GROMACS .gro file of C-alpha atoms in nm:
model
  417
    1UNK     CA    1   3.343  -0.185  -0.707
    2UNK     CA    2   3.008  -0.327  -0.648
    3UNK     CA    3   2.635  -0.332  -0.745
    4UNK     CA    4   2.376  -0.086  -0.659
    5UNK     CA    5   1.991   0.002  -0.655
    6UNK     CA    6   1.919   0.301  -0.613
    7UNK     CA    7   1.569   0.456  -0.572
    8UNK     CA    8   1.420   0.783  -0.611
    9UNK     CA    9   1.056   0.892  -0.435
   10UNK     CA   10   0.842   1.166  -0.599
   11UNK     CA   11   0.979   1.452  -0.417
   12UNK     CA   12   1.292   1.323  -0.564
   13UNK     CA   13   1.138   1.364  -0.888
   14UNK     CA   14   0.963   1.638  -0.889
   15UNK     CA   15   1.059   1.862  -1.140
   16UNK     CA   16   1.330   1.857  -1.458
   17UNK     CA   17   1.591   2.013  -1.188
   18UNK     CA   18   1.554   1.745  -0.938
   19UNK     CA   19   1.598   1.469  -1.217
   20UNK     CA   20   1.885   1.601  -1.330
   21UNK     CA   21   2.030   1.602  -0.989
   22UNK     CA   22   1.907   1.280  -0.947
   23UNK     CA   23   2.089   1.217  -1.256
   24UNK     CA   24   2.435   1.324  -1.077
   25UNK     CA   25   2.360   1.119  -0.855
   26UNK     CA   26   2.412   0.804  -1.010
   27UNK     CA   27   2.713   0.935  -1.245
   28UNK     CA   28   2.842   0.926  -0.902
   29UNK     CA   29   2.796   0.619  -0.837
   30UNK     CA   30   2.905   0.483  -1.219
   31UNK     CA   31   3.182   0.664  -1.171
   32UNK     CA   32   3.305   0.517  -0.889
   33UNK     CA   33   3.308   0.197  -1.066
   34UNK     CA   34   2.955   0.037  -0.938
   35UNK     CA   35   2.699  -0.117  -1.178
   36UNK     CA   36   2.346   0.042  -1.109
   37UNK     CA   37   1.999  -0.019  -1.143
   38UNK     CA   38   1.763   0.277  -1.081
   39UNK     CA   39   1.448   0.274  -0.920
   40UNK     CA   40   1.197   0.598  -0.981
   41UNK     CA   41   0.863   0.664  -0.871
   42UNK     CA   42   0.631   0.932  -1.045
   43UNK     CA   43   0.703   1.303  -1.047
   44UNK     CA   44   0.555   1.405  -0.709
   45UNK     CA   45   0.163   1.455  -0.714
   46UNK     CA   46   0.115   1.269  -1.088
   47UNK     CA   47   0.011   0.989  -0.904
   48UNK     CA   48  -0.268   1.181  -0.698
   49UNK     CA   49  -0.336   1.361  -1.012
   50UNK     CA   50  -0.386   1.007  -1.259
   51UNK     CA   51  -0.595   0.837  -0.950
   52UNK     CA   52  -0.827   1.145  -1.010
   53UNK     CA   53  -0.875   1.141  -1.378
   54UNK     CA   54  -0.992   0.738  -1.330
   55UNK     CA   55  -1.205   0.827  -1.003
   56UNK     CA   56  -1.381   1.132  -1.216
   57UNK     CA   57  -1.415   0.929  -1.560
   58UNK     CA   58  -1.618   0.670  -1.322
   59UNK     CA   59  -1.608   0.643  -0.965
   60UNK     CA   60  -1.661   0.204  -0.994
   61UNK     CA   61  -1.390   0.183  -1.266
   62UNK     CA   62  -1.228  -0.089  -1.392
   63UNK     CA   63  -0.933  -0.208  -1.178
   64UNK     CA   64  -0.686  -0.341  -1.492
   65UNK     CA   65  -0.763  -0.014  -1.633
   66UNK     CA   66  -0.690   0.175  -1.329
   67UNK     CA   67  -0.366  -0.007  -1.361
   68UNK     CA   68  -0.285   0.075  -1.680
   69UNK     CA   69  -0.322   0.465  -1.621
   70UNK     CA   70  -0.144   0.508  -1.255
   71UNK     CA   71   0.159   0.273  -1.409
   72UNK     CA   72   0.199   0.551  -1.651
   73UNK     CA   73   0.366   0.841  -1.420
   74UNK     CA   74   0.695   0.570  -1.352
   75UNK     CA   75   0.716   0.560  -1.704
   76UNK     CA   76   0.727   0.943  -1.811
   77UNK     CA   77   1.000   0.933  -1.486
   78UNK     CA   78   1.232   0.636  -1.587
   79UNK     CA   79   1.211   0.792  -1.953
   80UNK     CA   80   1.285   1.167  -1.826
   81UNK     CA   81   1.593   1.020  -1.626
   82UNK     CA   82   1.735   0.808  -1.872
   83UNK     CA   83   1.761   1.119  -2.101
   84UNK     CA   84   1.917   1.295  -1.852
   85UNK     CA   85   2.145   1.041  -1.753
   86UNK     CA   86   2.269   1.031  -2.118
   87UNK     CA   87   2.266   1.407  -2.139
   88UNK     CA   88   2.588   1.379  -1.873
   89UNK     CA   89   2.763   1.078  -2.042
   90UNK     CA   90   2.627   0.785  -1.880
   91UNK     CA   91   2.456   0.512  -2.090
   92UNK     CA   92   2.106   0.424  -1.965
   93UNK     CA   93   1.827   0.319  -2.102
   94UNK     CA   94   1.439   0.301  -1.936
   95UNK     CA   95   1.269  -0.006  -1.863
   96UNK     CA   96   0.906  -0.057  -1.752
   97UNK     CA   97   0.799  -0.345  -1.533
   98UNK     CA   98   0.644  -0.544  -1.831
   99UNK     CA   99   1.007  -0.571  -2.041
  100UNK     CA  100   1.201  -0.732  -1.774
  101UNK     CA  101   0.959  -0.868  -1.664
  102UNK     CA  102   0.850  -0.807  -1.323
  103UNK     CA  103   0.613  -1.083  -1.279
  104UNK     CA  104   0.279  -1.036  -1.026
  105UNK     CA  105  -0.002  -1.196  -0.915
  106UNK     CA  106  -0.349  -1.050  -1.079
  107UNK     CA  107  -0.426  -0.785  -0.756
  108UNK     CA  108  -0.462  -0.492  -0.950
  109UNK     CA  109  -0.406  -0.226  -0.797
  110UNK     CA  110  -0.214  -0.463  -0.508
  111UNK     CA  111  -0.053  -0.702  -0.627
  112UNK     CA  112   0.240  -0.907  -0.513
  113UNK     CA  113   0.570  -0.932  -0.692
  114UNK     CA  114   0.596  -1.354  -0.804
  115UNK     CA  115   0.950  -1.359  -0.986
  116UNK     CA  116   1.207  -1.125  -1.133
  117UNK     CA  117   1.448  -1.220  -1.418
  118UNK     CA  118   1.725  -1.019  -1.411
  119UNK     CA  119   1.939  -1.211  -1.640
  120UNK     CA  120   1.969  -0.905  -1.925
  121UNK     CA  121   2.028  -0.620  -1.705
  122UNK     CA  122   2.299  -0.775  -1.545
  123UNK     CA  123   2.422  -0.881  -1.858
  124UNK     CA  124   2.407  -0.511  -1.996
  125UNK     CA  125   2.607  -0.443  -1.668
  126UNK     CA  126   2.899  -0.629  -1.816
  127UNK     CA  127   2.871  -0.579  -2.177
  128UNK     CA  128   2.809  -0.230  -2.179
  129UNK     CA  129   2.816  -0.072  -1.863
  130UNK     CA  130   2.458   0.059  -1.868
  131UNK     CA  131   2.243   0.195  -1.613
  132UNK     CA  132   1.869   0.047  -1.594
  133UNK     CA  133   1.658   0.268  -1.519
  134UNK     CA  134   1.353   0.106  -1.433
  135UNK     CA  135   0.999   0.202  -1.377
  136UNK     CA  136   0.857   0.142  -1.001
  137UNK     CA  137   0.533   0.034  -0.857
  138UNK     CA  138   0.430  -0.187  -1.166
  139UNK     CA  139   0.447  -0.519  -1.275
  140UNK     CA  140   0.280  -0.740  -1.561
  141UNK     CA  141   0.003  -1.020  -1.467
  142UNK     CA  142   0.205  -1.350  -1.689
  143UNK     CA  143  -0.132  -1.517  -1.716
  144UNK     CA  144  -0.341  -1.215  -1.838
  145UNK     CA  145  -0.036  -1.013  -1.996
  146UNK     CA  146  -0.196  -0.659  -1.808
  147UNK     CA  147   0.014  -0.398  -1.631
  148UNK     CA  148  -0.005  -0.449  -1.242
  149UNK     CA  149   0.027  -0.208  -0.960
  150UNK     CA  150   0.193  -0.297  -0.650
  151UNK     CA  151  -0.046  -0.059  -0.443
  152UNK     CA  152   0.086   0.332  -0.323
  153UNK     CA  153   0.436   0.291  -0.183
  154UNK     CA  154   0.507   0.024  -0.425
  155UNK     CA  155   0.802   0.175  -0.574
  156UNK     CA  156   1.012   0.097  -0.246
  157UNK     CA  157   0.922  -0.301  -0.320
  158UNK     CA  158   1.002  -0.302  -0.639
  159UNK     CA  159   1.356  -0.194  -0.577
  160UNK     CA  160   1.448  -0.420  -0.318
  161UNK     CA  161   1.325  -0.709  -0.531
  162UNK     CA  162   1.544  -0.543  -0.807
  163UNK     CA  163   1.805  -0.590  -0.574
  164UNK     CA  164   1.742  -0.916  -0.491
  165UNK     CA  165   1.685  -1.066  -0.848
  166UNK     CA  166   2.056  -0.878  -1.012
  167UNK     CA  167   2.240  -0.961  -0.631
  168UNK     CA  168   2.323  -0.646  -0.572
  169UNK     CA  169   2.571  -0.552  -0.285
  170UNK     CA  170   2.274  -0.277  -0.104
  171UNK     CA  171   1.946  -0.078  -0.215
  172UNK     CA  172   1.966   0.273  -0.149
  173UNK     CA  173   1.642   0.461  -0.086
  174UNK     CA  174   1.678   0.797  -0.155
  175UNK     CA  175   1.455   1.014   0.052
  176UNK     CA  176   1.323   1.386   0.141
  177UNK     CA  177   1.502   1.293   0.491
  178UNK     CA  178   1.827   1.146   0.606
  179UNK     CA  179   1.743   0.819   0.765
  180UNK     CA  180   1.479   0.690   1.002
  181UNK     CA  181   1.437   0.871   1.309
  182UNK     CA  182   1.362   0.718   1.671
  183UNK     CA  183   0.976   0.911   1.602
  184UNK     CA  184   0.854   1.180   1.346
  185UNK     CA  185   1.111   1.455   1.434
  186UNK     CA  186   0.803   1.692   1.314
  187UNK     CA  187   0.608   1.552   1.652
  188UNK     CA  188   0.896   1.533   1.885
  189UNK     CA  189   1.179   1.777   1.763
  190UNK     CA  190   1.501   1.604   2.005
  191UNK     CA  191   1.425   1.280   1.721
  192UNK     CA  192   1.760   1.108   1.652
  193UNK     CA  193   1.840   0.921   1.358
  194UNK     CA  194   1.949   0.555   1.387
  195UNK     CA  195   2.289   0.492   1.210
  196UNK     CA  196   2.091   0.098   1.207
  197UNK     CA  197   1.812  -0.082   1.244
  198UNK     CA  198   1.710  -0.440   1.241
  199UNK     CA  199   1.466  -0.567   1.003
  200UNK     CA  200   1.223  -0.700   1.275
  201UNK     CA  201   1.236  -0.350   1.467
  202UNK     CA  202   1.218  -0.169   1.075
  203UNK     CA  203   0.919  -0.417   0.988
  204UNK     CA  204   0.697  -0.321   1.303
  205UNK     CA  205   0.774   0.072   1.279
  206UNK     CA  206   0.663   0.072   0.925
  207UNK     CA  207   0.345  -0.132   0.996
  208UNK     CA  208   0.273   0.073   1.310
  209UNK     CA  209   0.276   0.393   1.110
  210UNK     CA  210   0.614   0.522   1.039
  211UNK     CA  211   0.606   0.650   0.673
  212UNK     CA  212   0.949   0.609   0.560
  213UNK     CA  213   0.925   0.249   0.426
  214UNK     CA  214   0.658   0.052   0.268
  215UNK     CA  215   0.606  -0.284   0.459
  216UNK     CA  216   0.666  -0.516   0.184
  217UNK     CA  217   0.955  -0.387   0.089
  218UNK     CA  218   1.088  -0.466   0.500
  219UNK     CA  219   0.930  -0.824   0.401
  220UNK     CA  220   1.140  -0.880   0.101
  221UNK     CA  221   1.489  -0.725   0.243
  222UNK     CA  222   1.447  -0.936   0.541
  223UNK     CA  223   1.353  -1.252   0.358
  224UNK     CA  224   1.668  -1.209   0.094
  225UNK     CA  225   1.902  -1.082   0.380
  226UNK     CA  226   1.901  -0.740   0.161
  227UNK     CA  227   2.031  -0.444   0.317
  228UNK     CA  228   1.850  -0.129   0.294
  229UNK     CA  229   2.040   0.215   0.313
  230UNK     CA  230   1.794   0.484   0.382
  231UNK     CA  231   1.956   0.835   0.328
  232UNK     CA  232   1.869   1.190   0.130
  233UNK     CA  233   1.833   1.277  -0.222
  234UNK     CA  234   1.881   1.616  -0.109
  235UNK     CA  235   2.222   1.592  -0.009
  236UNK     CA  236   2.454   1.751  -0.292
  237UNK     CA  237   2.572   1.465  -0.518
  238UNK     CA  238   2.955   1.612  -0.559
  239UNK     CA  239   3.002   1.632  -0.160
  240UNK     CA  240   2.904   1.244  -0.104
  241UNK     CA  241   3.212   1.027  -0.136
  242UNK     CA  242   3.103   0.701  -0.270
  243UNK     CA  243   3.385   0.515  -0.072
  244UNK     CA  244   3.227   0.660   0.248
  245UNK     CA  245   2.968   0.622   0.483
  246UNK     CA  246   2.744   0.877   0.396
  247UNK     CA  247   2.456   1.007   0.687
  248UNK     CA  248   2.129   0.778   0.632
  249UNK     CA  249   2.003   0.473   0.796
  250UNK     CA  250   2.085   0.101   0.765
  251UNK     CA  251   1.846  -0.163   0.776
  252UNK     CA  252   2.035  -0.502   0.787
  253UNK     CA  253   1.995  -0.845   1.012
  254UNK     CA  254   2.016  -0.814   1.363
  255UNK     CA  255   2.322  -0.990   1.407
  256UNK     CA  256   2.480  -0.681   1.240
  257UNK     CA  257   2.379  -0.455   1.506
  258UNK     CA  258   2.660  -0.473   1.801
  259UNK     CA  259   2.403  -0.395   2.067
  260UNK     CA  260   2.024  -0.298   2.083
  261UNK     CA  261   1.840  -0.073   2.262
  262UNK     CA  262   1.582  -0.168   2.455
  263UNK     CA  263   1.304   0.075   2.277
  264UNK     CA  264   1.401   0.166   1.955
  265UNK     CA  265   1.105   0.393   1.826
  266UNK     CA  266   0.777   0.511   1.886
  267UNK     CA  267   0.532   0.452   1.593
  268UNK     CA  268   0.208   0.645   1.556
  269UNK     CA  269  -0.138   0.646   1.358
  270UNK     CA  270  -0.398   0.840   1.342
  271UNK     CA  271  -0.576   0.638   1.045
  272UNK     CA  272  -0.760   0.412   1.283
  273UNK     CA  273  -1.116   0.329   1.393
  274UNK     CA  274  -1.277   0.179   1.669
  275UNK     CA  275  -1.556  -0.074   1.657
  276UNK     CA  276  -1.726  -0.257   1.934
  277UNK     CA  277  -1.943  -0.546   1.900
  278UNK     CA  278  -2.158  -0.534   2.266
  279UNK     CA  279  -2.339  -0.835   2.384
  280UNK     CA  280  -2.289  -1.120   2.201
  281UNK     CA  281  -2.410  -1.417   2.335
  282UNK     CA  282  -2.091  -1.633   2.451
  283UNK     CA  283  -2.019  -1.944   2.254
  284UNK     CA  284  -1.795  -2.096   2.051
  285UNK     CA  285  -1.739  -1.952   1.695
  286UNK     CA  286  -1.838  -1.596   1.799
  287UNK     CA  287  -1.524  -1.441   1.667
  288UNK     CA  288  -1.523  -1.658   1.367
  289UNK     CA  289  -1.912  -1.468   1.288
  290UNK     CA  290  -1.688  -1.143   1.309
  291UNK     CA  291  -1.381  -1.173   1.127
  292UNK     CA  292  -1.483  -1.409   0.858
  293UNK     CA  293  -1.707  -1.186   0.667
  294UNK     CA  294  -1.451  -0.892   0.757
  295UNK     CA  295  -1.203  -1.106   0.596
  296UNK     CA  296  -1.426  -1.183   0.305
  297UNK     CA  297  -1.436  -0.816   0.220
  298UNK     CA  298  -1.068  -0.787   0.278
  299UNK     CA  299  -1.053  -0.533   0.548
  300UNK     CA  300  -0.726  -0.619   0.776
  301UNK     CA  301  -0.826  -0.583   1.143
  302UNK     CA  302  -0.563  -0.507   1.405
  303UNK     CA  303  -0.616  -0.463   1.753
  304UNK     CA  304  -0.838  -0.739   1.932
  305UNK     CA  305  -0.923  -0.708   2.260
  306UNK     CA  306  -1.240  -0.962   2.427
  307UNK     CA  307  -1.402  -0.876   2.753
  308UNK     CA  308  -1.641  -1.172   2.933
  309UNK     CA  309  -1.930  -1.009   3.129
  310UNK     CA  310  -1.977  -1.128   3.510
  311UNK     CA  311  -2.216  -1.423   3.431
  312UNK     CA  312  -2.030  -1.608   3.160
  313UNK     CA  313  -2.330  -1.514   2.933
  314UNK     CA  314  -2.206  -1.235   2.709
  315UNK     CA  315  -1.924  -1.111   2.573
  316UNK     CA  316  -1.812  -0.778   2.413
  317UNK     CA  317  -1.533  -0.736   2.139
  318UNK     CA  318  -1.351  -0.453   2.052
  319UNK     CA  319  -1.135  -0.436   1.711
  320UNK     CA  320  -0.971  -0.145   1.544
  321UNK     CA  321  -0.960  -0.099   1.146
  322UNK     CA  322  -0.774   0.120   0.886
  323UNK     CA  323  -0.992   0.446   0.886
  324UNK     CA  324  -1.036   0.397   0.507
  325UNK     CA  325  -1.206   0.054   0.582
  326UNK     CA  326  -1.433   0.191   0.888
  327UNK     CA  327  -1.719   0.294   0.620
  328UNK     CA  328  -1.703  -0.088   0.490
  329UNK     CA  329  -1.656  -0.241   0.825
  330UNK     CA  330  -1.922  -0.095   0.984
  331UNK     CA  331  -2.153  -0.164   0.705
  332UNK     CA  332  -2.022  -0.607   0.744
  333UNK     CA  333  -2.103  -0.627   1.062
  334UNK     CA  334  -2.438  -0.482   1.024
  335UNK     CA  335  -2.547  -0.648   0.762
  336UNK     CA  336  -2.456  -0.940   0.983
  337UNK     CA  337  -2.616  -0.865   1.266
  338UNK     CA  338  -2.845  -1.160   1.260
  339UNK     CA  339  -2.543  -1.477   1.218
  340UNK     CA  340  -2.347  -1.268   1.509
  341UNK     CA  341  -2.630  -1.188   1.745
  342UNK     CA  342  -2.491  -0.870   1.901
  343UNK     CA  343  -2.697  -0.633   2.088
  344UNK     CA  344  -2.534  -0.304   2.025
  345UNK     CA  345  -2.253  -0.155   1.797
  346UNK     CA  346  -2.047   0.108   1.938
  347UNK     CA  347  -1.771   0.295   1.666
  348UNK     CA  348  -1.510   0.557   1.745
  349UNK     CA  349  -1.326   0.727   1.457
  350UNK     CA  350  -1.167   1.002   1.683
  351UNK     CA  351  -0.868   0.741   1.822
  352UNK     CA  352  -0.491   0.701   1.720
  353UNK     CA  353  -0.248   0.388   1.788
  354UNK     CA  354   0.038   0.442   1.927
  355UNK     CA  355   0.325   0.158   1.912
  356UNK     CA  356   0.639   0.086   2.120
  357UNK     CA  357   0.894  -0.117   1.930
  358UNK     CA  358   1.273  -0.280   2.050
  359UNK     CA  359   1.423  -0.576   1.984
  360UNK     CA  360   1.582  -0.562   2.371
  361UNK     CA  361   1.200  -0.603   2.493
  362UNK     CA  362   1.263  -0.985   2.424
  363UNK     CA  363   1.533  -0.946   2.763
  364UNK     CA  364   1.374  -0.689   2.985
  365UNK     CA  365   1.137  -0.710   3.195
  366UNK     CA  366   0.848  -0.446   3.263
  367UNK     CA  367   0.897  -0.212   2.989
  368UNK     CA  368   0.500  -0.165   2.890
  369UNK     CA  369   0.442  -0.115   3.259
  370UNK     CA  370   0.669   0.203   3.240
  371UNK     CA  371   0.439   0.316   2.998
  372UNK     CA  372   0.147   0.274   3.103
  373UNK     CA  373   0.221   0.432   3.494
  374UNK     CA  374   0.337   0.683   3.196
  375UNK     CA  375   0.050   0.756   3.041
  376UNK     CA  376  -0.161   0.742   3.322
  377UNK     CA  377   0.040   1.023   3.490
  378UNK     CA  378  -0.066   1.253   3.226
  379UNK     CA  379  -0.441   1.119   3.238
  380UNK     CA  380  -0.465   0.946   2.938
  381UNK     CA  381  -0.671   0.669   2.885
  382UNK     CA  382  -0.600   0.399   2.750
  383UNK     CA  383  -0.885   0.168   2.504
  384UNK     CA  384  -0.723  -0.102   2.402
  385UNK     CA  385  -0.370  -0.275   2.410
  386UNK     CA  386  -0.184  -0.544   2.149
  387UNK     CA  387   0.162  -0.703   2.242
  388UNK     CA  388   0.427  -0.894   2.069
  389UNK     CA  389   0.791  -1.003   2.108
  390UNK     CA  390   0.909  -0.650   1.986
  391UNK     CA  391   0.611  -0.439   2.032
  392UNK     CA  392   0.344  -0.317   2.237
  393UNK     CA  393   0.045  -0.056   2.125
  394UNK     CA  394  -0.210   0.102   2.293
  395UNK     CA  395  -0.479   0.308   2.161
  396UNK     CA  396  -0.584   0.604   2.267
  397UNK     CA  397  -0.840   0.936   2.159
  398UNK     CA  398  -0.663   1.084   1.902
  399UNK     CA  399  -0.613   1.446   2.113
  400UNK     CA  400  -0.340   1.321   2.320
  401UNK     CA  401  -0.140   1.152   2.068
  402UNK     CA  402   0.144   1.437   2.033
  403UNK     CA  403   0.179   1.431   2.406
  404UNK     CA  404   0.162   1.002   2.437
  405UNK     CA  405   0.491   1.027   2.179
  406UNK     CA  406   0.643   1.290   2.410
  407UNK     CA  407   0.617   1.115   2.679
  408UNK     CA  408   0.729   0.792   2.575
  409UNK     CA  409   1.056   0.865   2.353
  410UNK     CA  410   1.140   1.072   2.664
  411UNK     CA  411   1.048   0.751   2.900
  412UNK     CA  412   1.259   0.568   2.715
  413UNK     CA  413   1.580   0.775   2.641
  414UNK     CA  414   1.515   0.816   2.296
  415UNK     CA  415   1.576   1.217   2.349
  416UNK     CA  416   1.942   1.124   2.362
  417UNK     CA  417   1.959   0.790   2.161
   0.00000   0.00000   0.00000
């Protein structure tokens, strides 16, 4: 016996039928003797769908109130499931973010999870035997006593801090696909699934584009030593033994991974933009007339690269953005033109990241220069290039990002992991 979260995404939730297979899910699970917590995110599309109704009542709306209406799809869900639940025999009841509380800083609409007290759901687990079923995404602000949002994706957080706070034994995320895949089997069909994955290598693939984890959640897991099961909702709850090792993914501390790959994914985004900054006169606190005000307006910059002309005089620098922040960017760094200095402002929209990540990089030698001689055999160009420990990226025009992802999980084995 043991504890469990377990967590259901939209497409898990999409209709009555899928909740109530959801629902025999976790009967599963009680039945098998585990205390569980359940983690649902709004009926696929309500979210989409409530995000409209706030845009169209006023396009600059309130963000506490645009918290208050998005929270609301987790709640119809954890209420629907909790009925359904108790329709089979199991007794549940719903619980949104505010009653346990799930306590947040005052981001709305991105706000970060402070503290978790999960003192009376565990003590339900003892006294009663009851399932929590407990709203996603959403939070409550102590100071200001207004419903939070933890920002799209959120619902994946939220149950890994659920872990964390009732020390449960794993958090299961329940997907529409069996575990993470060496790249997007959809781009590069011979994709294998990964039985495990470290946190660091898990952290970088979900930052670098890989959709099957939101970022935080990586962050909180890693920090609490919290596994993270990834496997399908689809899957039909009476073939799973609970006692077994069902197909899915397992993200867990390195140490519990007998031997790693050298490359253990390829990452990809297309949601990027280019912008170049030409001609700035070179002197100390250049950069800093670049990135503070793009700081200031909270727009998260990733790749920097700096090129010195011949003379020592001027310097160019080239940044990439989230494509939803290009329109914002663009408009910073004009507006200040005069602090910076530049001369011209080049921006490319039509580009796409692509991201190498493996924890074995740390002990092998020449692994982005594979790439590149790579890349370059196929004529693509390359703009701009980040490393890490783990990771290297390169960006490229967006056309040849199918055949960059090719290329590479084939340079790198990944066809047969």
């Amino acid at each position: 016996m043991g504890r469990l979260v377990m967590k259901f995404g939209g497409t898990s939730v999409a209709n009555i039928d899928r909740i109530r297979n959801v629902a025999l899910h976790v009967k599963r699970e009680v039945d098998a003797g585990h205390d569980v917590a359940v983690v649902v995110s709004a009926m696929s599309g309500k979210t989409n769908e409530l995000v409209a109704w706030a845009t169209d009542a006023s396009p600059l709306h309130d963000a506490r109130e645009y918290d208050a209406i998005v929270a609301s799809g987790e709640q119809v869900t954890s209420g629907l499931l909790a009925i359904a639940l108790q329709a089979v025999g199991i007794q549940a009841r719903s619980w949104q973010g505010w009653q346990i509380p799930i306590k947040t800083s005052d981001a709305h609409a991105s706000a970060r999870i402070l503290e978790i007290d999960g003192s009376e759901l565990i003590s339900r687990f003892n006294d009663r035997k009851e399932v929590a079923v407990i709203a996603g995404f959403q939070g409550i602000n102590a100071d200001t006593g207004r419903i939070t949002t933890l920002g799209r994706g959120g619902s994946d957080t939220s149950a890994v801090a659920i872990a964390v706070a009732i020390k449960a034994d794993r958090c299961d995320i329940y997907t529409d696909v069996d575990g993470v895949y060496t790249t997007d089997p959809r781009v590069v069909p011979k994709a294998q699934r990964m039985n495990k994955v470290a946190f660091e290598e898990m952290l970088e693939l979900a930052s670098q584009g890989a959709k099957v984890l939101q970022v935080r959640s990586v962050e909180v897991g890693m920090v609490h030593n919290m596994p993270i099961f990834v496997r399908s909702s689809f899957d039909k709850p009476e073939d799973i033994d609970p006692h077994g090792t069902p197909p899915g993914t397992l993200i867990c501390s390195e140490e519990e991974i007998m031997e790693s790959h050298v490359v253990t994914g390829i990452a990809f985004s297309k949601d990027e933009a280019q912008i170049s900054v030409r001609q700035i006169e070179d002197k100390p606190g250049v950069a800093a007339s670049i990135f503070v005000p793009l700081a200031a307006a909270n727009i998260n910059v990733d790749m920097i690269v700096q090129n010195v002309s011949e003379d020592g005089k001027t310097t160019d620098l080239t940044f990439t953005v989230p494509a939803s922040d290009y329109v914002r960017a663009k408009e910073t760094i004009t507006s200040a033109k005069g602090t910076i200095g530049y001369q011209r402002l080049d921006t490319a929209t039509d580009v796409a990241k692509v991201s190498v990540i493996g924890s074995g990089m740390r002990s092998h030698a020449g692994v982005a220069a594979q790439a590149f001689a790579a890349l370059s055999e196929r004529k693509i160009n390359i703009r701009a290039i980040t490393t890490s420990e783990i990771k290297f990226s390169v960006l490229i025009d967006a056309a040849y990002t199918e055949l960059a992802v090719r290329t590479l999980h084939t340079l790198y084995g990944l066809d047969k992991a």
